[in-house]
Coordinates of C-alpha atoms and ligand atoms in Angstrom, one line a residue:
X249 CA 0.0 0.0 0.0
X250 CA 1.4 3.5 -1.0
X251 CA 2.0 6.4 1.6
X252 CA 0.3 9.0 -0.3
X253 CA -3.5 8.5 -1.3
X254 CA -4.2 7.0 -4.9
X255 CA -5.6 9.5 -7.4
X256 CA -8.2 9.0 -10.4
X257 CA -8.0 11.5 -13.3
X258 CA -11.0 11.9 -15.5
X259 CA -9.2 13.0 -18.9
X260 CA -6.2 13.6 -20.7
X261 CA -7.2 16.5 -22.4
X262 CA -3.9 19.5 -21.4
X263 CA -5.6 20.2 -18.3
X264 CA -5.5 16.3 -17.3
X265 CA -2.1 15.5 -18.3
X266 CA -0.8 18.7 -16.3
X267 CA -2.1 17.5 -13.0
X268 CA -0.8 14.1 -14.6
X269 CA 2.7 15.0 -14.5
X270 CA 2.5 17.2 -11.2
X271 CA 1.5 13.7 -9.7
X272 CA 4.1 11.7 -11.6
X273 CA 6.6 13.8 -10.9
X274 CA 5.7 13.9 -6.8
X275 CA 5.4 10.5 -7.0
X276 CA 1.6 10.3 -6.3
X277 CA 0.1 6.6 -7.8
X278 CA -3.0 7.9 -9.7
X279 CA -4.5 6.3 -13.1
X280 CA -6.0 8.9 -15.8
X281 CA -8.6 7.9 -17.6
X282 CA -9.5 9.2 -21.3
X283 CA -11.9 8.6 -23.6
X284 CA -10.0 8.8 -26.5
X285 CA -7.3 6.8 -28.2
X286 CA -4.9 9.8 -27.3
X287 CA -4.3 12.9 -25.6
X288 CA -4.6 16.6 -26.4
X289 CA -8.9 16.2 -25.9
X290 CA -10.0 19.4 -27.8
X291 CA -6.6 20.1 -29.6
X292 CA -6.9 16.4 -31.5
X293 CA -9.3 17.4 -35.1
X294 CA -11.5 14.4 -35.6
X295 CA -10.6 12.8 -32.2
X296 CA -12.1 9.8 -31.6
X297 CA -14.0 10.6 -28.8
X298 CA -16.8 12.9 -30.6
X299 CA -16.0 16.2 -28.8
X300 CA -13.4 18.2 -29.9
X301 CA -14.4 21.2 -31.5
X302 CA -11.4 22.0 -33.5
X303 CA -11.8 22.9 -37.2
X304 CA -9.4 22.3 -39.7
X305 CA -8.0 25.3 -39.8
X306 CA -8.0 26.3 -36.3
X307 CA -5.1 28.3 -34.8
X308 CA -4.5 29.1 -31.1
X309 CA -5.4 32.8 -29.8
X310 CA -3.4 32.7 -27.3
X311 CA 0.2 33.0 -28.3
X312 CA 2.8 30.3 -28.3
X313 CA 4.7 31.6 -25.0
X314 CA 1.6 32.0 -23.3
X315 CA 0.3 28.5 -23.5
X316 CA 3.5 26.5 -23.1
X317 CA 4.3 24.5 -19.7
X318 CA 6.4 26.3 -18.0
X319 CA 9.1 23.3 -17.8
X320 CA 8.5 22.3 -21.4
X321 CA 9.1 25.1 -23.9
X322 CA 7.3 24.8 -27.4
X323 CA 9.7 24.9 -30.0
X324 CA 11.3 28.0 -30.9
X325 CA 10.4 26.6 -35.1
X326 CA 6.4 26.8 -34.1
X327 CA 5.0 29.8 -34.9
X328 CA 3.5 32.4 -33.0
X329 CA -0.4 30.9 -33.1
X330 CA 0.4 27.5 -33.9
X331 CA -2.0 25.2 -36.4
X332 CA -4.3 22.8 -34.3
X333 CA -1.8 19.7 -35.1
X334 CA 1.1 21.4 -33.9
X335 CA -0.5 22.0 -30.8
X336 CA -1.7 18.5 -30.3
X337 CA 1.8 17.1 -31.2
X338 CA 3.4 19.3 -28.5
X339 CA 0.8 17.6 -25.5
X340 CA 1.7 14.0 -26.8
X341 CA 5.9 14.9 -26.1
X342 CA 5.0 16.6 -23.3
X343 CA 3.4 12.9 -21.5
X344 CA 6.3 11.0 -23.6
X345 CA 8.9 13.8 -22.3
X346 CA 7.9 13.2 -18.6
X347 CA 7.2 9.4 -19.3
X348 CA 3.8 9.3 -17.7
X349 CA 2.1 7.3 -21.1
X350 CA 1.8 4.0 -19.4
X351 CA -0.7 6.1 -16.4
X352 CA -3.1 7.1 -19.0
X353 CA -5.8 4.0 -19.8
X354 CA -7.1 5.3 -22.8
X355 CA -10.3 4.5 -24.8
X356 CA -11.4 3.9 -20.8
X357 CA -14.7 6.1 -20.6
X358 CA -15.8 6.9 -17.1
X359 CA -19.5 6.4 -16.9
X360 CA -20.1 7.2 -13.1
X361 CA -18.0 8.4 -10.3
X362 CA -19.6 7.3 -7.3
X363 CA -18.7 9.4 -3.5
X364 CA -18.5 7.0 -0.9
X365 CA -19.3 7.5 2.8
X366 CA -15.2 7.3 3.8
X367 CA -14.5 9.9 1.0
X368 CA -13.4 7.3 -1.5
X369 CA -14.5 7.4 -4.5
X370 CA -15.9 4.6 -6.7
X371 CA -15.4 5.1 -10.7
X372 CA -17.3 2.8 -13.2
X373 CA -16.1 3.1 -17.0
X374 CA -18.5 2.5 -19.8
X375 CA -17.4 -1.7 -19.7
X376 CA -18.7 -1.7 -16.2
X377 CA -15.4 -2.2 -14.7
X378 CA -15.1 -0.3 -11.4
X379 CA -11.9 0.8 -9.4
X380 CA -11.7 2.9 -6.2
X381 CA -9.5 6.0 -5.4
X382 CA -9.0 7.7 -2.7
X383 CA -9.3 11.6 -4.9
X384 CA -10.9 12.4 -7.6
X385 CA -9.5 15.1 -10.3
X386 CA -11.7 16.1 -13.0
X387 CA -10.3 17.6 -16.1
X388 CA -13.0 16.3 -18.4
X389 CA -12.9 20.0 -19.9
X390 CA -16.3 22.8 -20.7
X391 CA -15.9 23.3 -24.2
X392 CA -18.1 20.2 -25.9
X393 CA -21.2 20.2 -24.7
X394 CA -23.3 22.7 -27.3
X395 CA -25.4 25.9 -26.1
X396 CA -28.2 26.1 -28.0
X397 CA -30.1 29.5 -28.1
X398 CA -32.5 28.7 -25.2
X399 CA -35.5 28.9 -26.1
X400 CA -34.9 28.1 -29.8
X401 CA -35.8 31.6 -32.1
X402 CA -39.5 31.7 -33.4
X403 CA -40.0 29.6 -36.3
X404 CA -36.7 27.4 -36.0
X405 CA -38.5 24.8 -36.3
X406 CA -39.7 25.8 -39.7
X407 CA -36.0 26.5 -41.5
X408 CA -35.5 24.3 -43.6
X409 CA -31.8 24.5 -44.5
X410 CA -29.2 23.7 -42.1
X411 CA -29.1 24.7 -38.5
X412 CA -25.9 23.7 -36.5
X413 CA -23.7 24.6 -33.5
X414 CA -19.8 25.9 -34.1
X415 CA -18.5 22.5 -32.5
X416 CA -20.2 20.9 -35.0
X417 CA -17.6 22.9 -37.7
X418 CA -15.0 21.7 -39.7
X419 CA -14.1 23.1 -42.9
X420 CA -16.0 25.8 -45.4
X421 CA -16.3 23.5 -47.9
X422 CA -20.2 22.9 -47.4
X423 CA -20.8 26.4 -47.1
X424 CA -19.7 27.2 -51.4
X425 CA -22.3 29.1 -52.8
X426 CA -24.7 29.1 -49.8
X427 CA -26.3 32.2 -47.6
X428 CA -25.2 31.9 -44.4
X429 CA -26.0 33.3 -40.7
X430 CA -23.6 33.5 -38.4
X431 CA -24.8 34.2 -35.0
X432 CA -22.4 35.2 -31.7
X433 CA -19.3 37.3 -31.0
X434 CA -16.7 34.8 -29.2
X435 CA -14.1 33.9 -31.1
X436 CA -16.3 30.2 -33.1
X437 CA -18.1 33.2 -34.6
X438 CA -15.1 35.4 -35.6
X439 CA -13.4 32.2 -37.1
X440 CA -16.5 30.4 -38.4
X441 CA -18.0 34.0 -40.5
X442 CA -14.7 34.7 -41.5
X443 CA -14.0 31.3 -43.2
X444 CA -17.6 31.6 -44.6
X445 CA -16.8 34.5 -46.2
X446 CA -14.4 33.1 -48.6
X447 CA -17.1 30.9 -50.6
X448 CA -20.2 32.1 -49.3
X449 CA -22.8 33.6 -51.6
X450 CA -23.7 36.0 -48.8
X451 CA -22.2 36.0 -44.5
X452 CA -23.9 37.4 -42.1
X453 CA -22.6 37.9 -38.6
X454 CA -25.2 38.2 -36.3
X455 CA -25.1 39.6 -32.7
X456 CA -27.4 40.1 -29.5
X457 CA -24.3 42.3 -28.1
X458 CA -21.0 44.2 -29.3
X459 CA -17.7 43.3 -28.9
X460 CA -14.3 44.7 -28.5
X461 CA -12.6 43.2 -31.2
X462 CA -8.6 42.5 -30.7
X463 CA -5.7 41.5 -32.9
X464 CA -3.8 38.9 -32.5
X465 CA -0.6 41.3 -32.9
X466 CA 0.1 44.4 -31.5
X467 CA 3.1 46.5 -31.2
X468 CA 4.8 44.0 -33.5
X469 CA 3.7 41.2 -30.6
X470 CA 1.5 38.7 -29.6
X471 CA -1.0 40.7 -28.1
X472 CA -1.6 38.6 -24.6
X473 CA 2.1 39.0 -23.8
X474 CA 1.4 43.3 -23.1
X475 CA 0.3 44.2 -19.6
X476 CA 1.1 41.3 -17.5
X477 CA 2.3 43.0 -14.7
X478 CA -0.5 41.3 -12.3
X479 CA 0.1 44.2 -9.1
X480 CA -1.8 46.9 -11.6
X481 CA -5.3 47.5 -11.5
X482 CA -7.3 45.8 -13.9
X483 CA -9.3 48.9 -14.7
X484 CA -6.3 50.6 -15.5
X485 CA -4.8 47.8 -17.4
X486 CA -8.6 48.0 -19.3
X487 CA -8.8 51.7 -20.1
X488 CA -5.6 51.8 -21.3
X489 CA -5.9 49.0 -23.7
X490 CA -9.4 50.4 -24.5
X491 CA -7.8 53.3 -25.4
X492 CA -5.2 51.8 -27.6
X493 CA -7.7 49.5 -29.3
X494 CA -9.9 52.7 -30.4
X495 CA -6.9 54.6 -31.7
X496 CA -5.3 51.2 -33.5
X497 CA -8.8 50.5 -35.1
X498 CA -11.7 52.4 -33.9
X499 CA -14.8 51.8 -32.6
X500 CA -16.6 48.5 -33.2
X501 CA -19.5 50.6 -34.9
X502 CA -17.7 52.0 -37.2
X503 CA -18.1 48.7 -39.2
X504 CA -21.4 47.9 -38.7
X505 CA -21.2 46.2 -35.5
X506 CA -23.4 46.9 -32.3
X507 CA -21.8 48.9 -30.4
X508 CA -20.2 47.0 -27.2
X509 CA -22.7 47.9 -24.1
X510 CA -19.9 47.1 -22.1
X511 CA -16.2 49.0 -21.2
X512 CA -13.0 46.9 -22.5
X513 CA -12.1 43.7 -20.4
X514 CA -15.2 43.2 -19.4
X515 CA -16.1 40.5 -21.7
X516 CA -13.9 37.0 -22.7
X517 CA -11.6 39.0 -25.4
X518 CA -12.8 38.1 -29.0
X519 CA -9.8 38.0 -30.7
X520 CA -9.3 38.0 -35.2
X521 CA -7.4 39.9 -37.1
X522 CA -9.7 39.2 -40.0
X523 CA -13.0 39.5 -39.3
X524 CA -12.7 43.8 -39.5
X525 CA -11.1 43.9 -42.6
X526 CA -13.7 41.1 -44.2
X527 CA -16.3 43.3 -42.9
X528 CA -15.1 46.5 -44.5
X529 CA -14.6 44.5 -47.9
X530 CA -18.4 43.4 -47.5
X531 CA -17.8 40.1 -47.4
X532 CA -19.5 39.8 -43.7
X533 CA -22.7 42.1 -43.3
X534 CA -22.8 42.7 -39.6
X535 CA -26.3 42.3 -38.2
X536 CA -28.5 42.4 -34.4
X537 CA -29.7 39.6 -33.2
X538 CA -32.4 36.7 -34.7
X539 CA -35.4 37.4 -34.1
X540 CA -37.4 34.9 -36.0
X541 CA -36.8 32.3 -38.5
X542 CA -38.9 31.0 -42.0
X543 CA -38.4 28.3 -44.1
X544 CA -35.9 29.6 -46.4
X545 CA -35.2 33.2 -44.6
X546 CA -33.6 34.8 -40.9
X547 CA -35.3 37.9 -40.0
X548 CA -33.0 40.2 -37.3
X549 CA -34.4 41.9 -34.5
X550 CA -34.2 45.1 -36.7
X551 CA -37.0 43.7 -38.7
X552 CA -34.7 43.5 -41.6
X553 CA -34.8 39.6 -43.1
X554 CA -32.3 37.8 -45.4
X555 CA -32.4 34.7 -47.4
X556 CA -30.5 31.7 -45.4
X557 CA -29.2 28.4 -46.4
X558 CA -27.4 27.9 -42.9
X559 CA -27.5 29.0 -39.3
X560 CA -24.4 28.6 -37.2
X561 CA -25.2 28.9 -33.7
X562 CA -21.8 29.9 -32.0
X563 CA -23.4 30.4 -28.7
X564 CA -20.8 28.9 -26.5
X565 CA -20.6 25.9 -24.0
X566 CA -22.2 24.2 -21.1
X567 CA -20.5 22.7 -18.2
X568 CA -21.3 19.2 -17.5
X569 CA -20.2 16.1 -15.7
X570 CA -22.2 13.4 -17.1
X571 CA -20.3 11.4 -14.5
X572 CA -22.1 12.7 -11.6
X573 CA -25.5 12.0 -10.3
X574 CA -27.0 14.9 -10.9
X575 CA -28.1 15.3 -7.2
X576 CA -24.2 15.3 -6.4
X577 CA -23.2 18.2 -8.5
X578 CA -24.0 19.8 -11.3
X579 CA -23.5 23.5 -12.7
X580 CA -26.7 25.2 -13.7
X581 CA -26.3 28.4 -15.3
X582 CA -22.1 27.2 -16.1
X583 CA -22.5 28.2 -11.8
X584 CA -19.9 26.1 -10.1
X585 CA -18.5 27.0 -6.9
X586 CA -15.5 26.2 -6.7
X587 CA -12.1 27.6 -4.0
X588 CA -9.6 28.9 -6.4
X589 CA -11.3 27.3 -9.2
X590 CA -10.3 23.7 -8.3
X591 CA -11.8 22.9 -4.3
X592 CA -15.1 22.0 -3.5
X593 CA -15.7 23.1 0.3
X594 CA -16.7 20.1 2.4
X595 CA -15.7 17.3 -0.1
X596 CA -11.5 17.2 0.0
X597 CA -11.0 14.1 -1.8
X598 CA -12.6 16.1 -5.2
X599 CA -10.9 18.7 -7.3
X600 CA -11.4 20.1 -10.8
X601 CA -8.4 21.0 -13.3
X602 CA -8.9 23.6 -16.2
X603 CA -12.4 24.5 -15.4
X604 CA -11.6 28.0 -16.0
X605 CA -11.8 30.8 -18.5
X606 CA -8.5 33.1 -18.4
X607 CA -8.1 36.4 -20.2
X608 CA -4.4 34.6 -21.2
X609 CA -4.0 30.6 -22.0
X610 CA -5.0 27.6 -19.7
X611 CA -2.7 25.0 -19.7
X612 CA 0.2 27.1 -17.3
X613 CA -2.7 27.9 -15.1
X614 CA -4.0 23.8 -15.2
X615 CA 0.2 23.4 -14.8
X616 CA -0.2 25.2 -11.6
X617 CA -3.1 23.7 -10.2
X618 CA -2.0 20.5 -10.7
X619 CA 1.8 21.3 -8.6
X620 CA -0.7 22.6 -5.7
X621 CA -2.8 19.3 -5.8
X622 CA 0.1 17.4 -5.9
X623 CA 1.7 19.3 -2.6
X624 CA -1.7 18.6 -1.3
X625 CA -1.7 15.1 -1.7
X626 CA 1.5 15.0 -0.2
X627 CA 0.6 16.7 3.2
X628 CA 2.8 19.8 2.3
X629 CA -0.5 22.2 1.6
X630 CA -3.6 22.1 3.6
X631 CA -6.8 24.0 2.8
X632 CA -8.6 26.5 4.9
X633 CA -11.5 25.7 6.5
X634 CA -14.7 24.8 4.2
X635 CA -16.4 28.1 5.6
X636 CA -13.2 30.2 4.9
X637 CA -13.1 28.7 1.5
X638 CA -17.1 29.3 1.0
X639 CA -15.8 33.0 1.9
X640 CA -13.2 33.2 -0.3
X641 CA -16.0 32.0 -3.4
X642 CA -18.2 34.5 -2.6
X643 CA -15.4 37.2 -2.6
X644 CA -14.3 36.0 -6.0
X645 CA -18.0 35.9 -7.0
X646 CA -18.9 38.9 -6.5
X647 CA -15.5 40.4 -8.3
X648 CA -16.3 38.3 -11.0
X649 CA -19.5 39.8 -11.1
X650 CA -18.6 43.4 -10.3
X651 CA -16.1 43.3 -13.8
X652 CA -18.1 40.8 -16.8
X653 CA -20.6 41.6 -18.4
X654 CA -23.8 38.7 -16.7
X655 CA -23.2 36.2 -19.1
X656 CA -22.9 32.1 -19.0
X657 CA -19.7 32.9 -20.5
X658 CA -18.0 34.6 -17.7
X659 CA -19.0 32.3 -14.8
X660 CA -15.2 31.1 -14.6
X661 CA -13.4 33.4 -15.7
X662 CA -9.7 34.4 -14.2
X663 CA -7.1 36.6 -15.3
X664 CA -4.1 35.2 -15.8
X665 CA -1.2 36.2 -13.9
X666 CA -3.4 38.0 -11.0
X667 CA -4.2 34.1 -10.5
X668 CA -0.8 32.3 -10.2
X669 CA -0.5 35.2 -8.1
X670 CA -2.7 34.6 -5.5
X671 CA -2.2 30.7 -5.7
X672 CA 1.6 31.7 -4.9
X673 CA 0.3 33.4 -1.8
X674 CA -2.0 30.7 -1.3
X675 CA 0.3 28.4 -1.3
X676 CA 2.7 29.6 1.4
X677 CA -0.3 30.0 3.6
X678 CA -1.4 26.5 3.2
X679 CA 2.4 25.7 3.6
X680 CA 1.8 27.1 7.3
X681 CA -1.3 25.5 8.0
X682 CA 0.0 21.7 6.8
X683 CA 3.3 22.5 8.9
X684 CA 1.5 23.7 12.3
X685 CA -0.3 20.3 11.3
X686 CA 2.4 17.9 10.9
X687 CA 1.8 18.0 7.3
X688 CA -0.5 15.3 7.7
X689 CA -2.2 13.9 5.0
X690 CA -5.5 15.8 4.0
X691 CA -6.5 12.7 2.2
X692 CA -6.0 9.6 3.8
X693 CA -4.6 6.4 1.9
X694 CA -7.3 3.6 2.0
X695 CA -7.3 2.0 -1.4
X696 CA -4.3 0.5 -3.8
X697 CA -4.0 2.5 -7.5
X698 CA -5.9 0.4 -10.2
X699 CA -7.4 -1.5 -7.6
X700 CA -11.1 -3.4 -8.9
X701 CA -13.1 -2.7 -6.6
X702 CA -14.1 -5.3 -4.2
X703 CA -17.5 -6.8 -5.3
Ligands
FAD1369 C1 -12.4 26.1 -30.9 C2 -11.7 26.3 -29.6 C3 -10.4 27.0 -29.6 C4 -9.8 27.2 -28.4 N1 -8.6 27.9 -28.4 C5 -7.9 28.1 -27.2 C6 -6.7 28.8 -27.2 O1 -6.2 29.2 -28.2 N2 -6.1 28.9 -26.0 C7 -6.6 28.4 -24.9 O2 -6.0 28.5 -23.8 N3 -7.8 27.8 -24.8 C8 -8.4 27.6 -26.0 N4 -9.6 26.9 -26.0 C9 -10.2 26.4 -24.7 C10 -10.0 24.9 -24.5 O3 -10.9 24.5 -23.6 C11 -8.5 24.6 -24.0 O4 -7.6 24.9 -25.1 C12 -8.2 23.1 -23.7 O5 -8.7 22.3 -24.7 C13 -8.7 22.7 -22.4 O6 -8.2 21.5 -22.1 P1 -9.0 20.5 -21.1 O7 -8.0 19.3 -20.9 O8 -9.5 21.2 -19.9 O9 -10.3 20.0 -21.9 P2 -10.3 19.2 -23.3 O10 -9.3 19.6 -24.3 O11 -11.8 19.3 -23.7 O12 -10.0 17.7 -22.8 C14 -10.9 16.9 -22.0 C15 -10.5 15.5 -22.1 O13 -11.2 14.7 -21.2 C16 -11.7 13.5 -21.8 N5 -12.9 13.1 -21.2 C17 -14.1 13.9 -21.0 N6 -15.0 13.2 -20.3 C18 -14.4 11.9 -20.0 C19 -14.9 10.8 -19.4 N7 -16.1 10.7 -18.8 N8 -14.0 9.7 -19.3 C20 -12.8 9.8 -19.8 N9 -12.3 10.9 -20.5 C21 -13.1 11.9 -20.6 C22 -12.0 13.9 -23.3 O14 -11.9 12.8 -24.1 C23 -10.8 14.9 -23.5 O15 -9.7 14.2 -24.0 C24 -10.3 26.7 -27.2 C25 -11.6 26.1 -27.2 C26 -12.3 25.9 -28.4 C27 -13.6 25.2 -28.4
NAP1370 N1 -9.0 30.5 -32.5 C1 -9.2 30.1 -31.3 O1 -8.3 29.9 -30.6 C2 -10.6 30.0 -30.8 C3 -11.7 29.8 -31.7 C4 -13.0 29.6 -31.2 C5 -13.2 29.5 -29.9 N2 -12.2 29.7 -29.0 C6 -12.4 29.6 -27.5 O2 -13.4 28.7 -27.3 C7 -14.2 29.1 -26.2 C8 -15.7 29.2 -26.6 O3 -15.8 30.3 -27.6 P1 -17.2 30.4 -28.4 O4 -17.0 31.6 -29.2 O5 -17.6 29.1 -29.0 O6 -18.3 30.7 -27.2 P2 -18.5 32.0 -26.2 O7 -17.2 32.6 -26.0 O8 -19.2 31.5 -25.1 O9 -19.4 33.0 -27.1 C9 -20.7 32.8 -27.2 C10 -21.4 33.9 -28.0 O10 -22.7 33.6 -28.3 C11 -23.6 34.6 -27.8 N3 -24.8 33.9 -27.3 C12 -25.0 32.9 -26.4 N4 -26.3 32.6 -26.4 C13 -26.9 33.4 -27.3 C14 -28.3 33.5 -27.6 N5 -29.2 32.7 -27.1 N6 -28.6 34.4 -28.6 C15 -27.7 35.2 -29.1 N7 -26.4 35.1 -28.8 C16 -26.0 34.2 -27.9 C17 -22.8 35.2 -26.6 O11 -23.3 36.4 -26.3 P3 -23.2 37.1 -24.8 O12 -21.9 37.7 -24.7 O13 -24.3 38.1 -24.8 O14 -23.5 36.0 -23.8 C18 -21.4 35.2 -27.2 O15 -21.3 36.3 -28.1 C19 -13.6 30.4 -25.7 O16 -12.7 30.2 -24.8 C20 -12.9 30.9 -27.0 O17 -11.8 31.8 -26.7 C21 -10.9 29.9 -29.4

């Protein structure tokens, strides 16, 4: 029987195979399970398991240094924005670089996750083949389960061309000589209506609110490697780069586009530095929101109508753990509460990897939460109590809430280096607390890694 507690992973998506390697490399036993035949989850086009949303031309927004692991530069030959494959070649060296390959059971689909009354946990994959854990991480990811406009537009039911969500998006080729509706302002939709625009009859980009529209290069840089000095105010960090984005291209409704009802930062950043200039060649016709469809037609909330062949819905994501009873947790509204994104009060043999939304790139913020689980695990970091860590939610909460626009899209959002930050400090106060303790073990060791569970 191991010293430290055994460890289930659910997904080897980045976020999973950074907690992966934190683990490895602490010597923690833990099994990760994925779906697929490989890892990389969203970054693999076509992956097996039916839920990436990567298109085939699909570029990272966030720049190259940005995204790497900190311990595992990218190579200097990518380029800025790598192409999808790129990006998923670079996750499958990183688990054969740190030699943690023979951990993952893939094509091993977790079904259920069961809590059990001594904090164990009890995981059933889709053969029916069970194994306990003592901890559960979750890094199943929130970017493959489709939001729908809810309710449906008027008359949806009645168009009779092609109505689909942006994950379901993979090349322009079906779009030749069509009319098509693009609806949203994230970045599917800057993407999706730009690729329509090079074969489409006729693109519109459709929008229930504005955006502040950034490029990816600024300055003669990536754009998300300005103003990451975390001590300065956001606001000030915001006006300023409001300010600069206004004098660099304007204001959005200058091209058409509603006019953002919101100050700059406030909103996930919609980054392209396409979709302006295919807008002010009139190959995208910005327009307000649906309103109601017809068989053959899209009519916008400005009463003006357009013939459509296709819809595409890029209305974002919902987070879900089909794992879970639904009576154990769920997150309606994308609303889960959660202690520096990753701690559920009251349950300390569960934590969550990558379930964030950072102005900045995940994977060195999923790199970090996985060294702090790790420490956890092994009795150098203790939490706070559940009600200091309900305190601490709330806090973040209602920041959250104070600076985004209300949106499902902004129920996890972080910024970047403000939150390595605070898990620094976090860190070294947990340090204390696990020290005054004995650095005991948070999570005691009951069951063997890999173990079937008894019958
Ligand atoms: C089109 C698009 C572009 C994006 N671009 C960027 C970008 O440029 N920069 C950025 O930082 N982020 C970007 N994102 C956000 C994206 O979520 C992250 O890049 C990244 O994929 C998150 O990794 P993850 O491991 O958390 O989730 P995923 O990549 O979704 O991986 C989750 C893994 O878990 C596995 N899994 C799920 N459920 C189970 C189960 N029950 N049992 C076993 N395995 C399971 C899946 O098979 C998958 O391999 C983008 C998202 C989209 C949709
Ligand atoms: N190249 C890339 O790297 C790339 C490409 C695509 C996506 N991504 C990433 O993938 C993630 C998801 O992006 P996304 O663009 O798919 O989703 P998203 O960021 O959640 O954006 C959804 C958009 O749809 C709108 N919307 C939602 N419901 C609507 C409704 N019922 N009616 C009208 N509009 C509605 C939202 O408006 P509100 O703001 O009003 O809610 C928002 O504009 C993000 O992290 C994004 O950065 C990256």
């Amino acid at each position: 029987m191991s010293t430290l507690p055994t460890v289930a992973i659910i997904g080897a998506g980045s976020s999973g195979i950074a907690a992966a390697k934190a683990l490895h490399q602490r010597g923690v036993p833990f099994d990760c399970f994925e779906a697929s035949d490989r890892v990389g989850g969203n970054w693999v086009f076509a992956n097996k398991n039916g839920v990436s949303a990567a298109y085939r031309d699909l570029h990272i927004n966030t720049s190259r240094d940005r995204m790497q692991f900190s311990d595992f530069p990218m190579p200097r030959s990518l380029p800025d924005f790598p192409h999808h494959t790129q990006i998923a070649a670079y996750f499958d060296s990183y688990v054969d670089h740190f030699g943690f390959r023979d951990r993952i059971r893939f094509e091993t689909p977790i079904a259920h996750a069961q809590p059990r009354a001594d904090g164990t946990w009890r995981l059933t994959d889709a053969n029916g083949e069970t194994r306990d854990y003592d901890m559960l991480v979750v890094a199943n990811g929130h970017h493959w389960d489709k939001r729908w406009p809810e309710p449906a537009f008027a008359g949806a039911d009645t168009f009779a061309g092609i109505q689909m969500h942006a994950h379901d998006y993979r090349d322009n080729a079906f779009l030749a000589d069509q009319d098509v509706v693009v609806l949203g302002m994230g970045n599917s939709a800057m993407d999706i209506a730009v690729e329509a625009s090079y074969v489409a009859s006729a693109t519109h980009l459709a929008a229930r609110r504005g955006a502040w529209i950034v490029p990816k290069y600024l300055f003669g840089k990536p754009l998300d490697q300005i103003n990451t000095i975390p001590h300065v105010p956001h606001w000030l960090n915001a006006r300023l780069s409001e300010t600069i984005i206004r004098l660099h291209t304007g204001r959005p409704e200058r091209y058409g586009l509603p006019r953002p009802d919101h100050r700059f930062g406030a909103a996930h950043p919609t980054v392209s530095g396409w979709i302006l200039d295919r807008i002010i060649h009139g190959a995208i016709a910005p327009r307000p929101n649906l309103a109601r469809l017809g068989p053959d037609w899209v009519e916008f909330v400005d009463g003006t109508r357009v013939h459509a062949d296709v819809v595409i819905y890029c209305t974002g994501y919902h987070i879900t753990f089909p794992f879970f009873d639904a009576n154990f947790l769920a997150a309606p509204g994308n609303r889960i509460d959660l202690y520096r994104r990753v701690f559920r009060p009251g349950h300390p043999s569960l934590a969550f990897v990558g379930l964030m939304q950072p102005l900045g790139a995940i994977m060195p913020l999923a790199e970090a939460q996985g060294q702090w689980l790790a420490a956890y695990l092994c009795g150098e970091y203790h939490l706070p109590s559940p009600r200091a860590m309900e305190l601490g939610i709330r806090r973040e909460d209602r920041r959250r809430r104070r600076r985004y626009v209300a949106s499902e899209r902004h129920t996890i959002q972080v910024d970047f280096d403000t939150y390595l930050f605070d898990l620094r400090r976090e860190r070294r106060r947990g340090a204390a607390r696990a020290a005054a303790a004995g650095n005991a073990l948070a999570v005691p060791p009951r069951v063997r890694v890999g173990e079937a569970a008894a019958a």
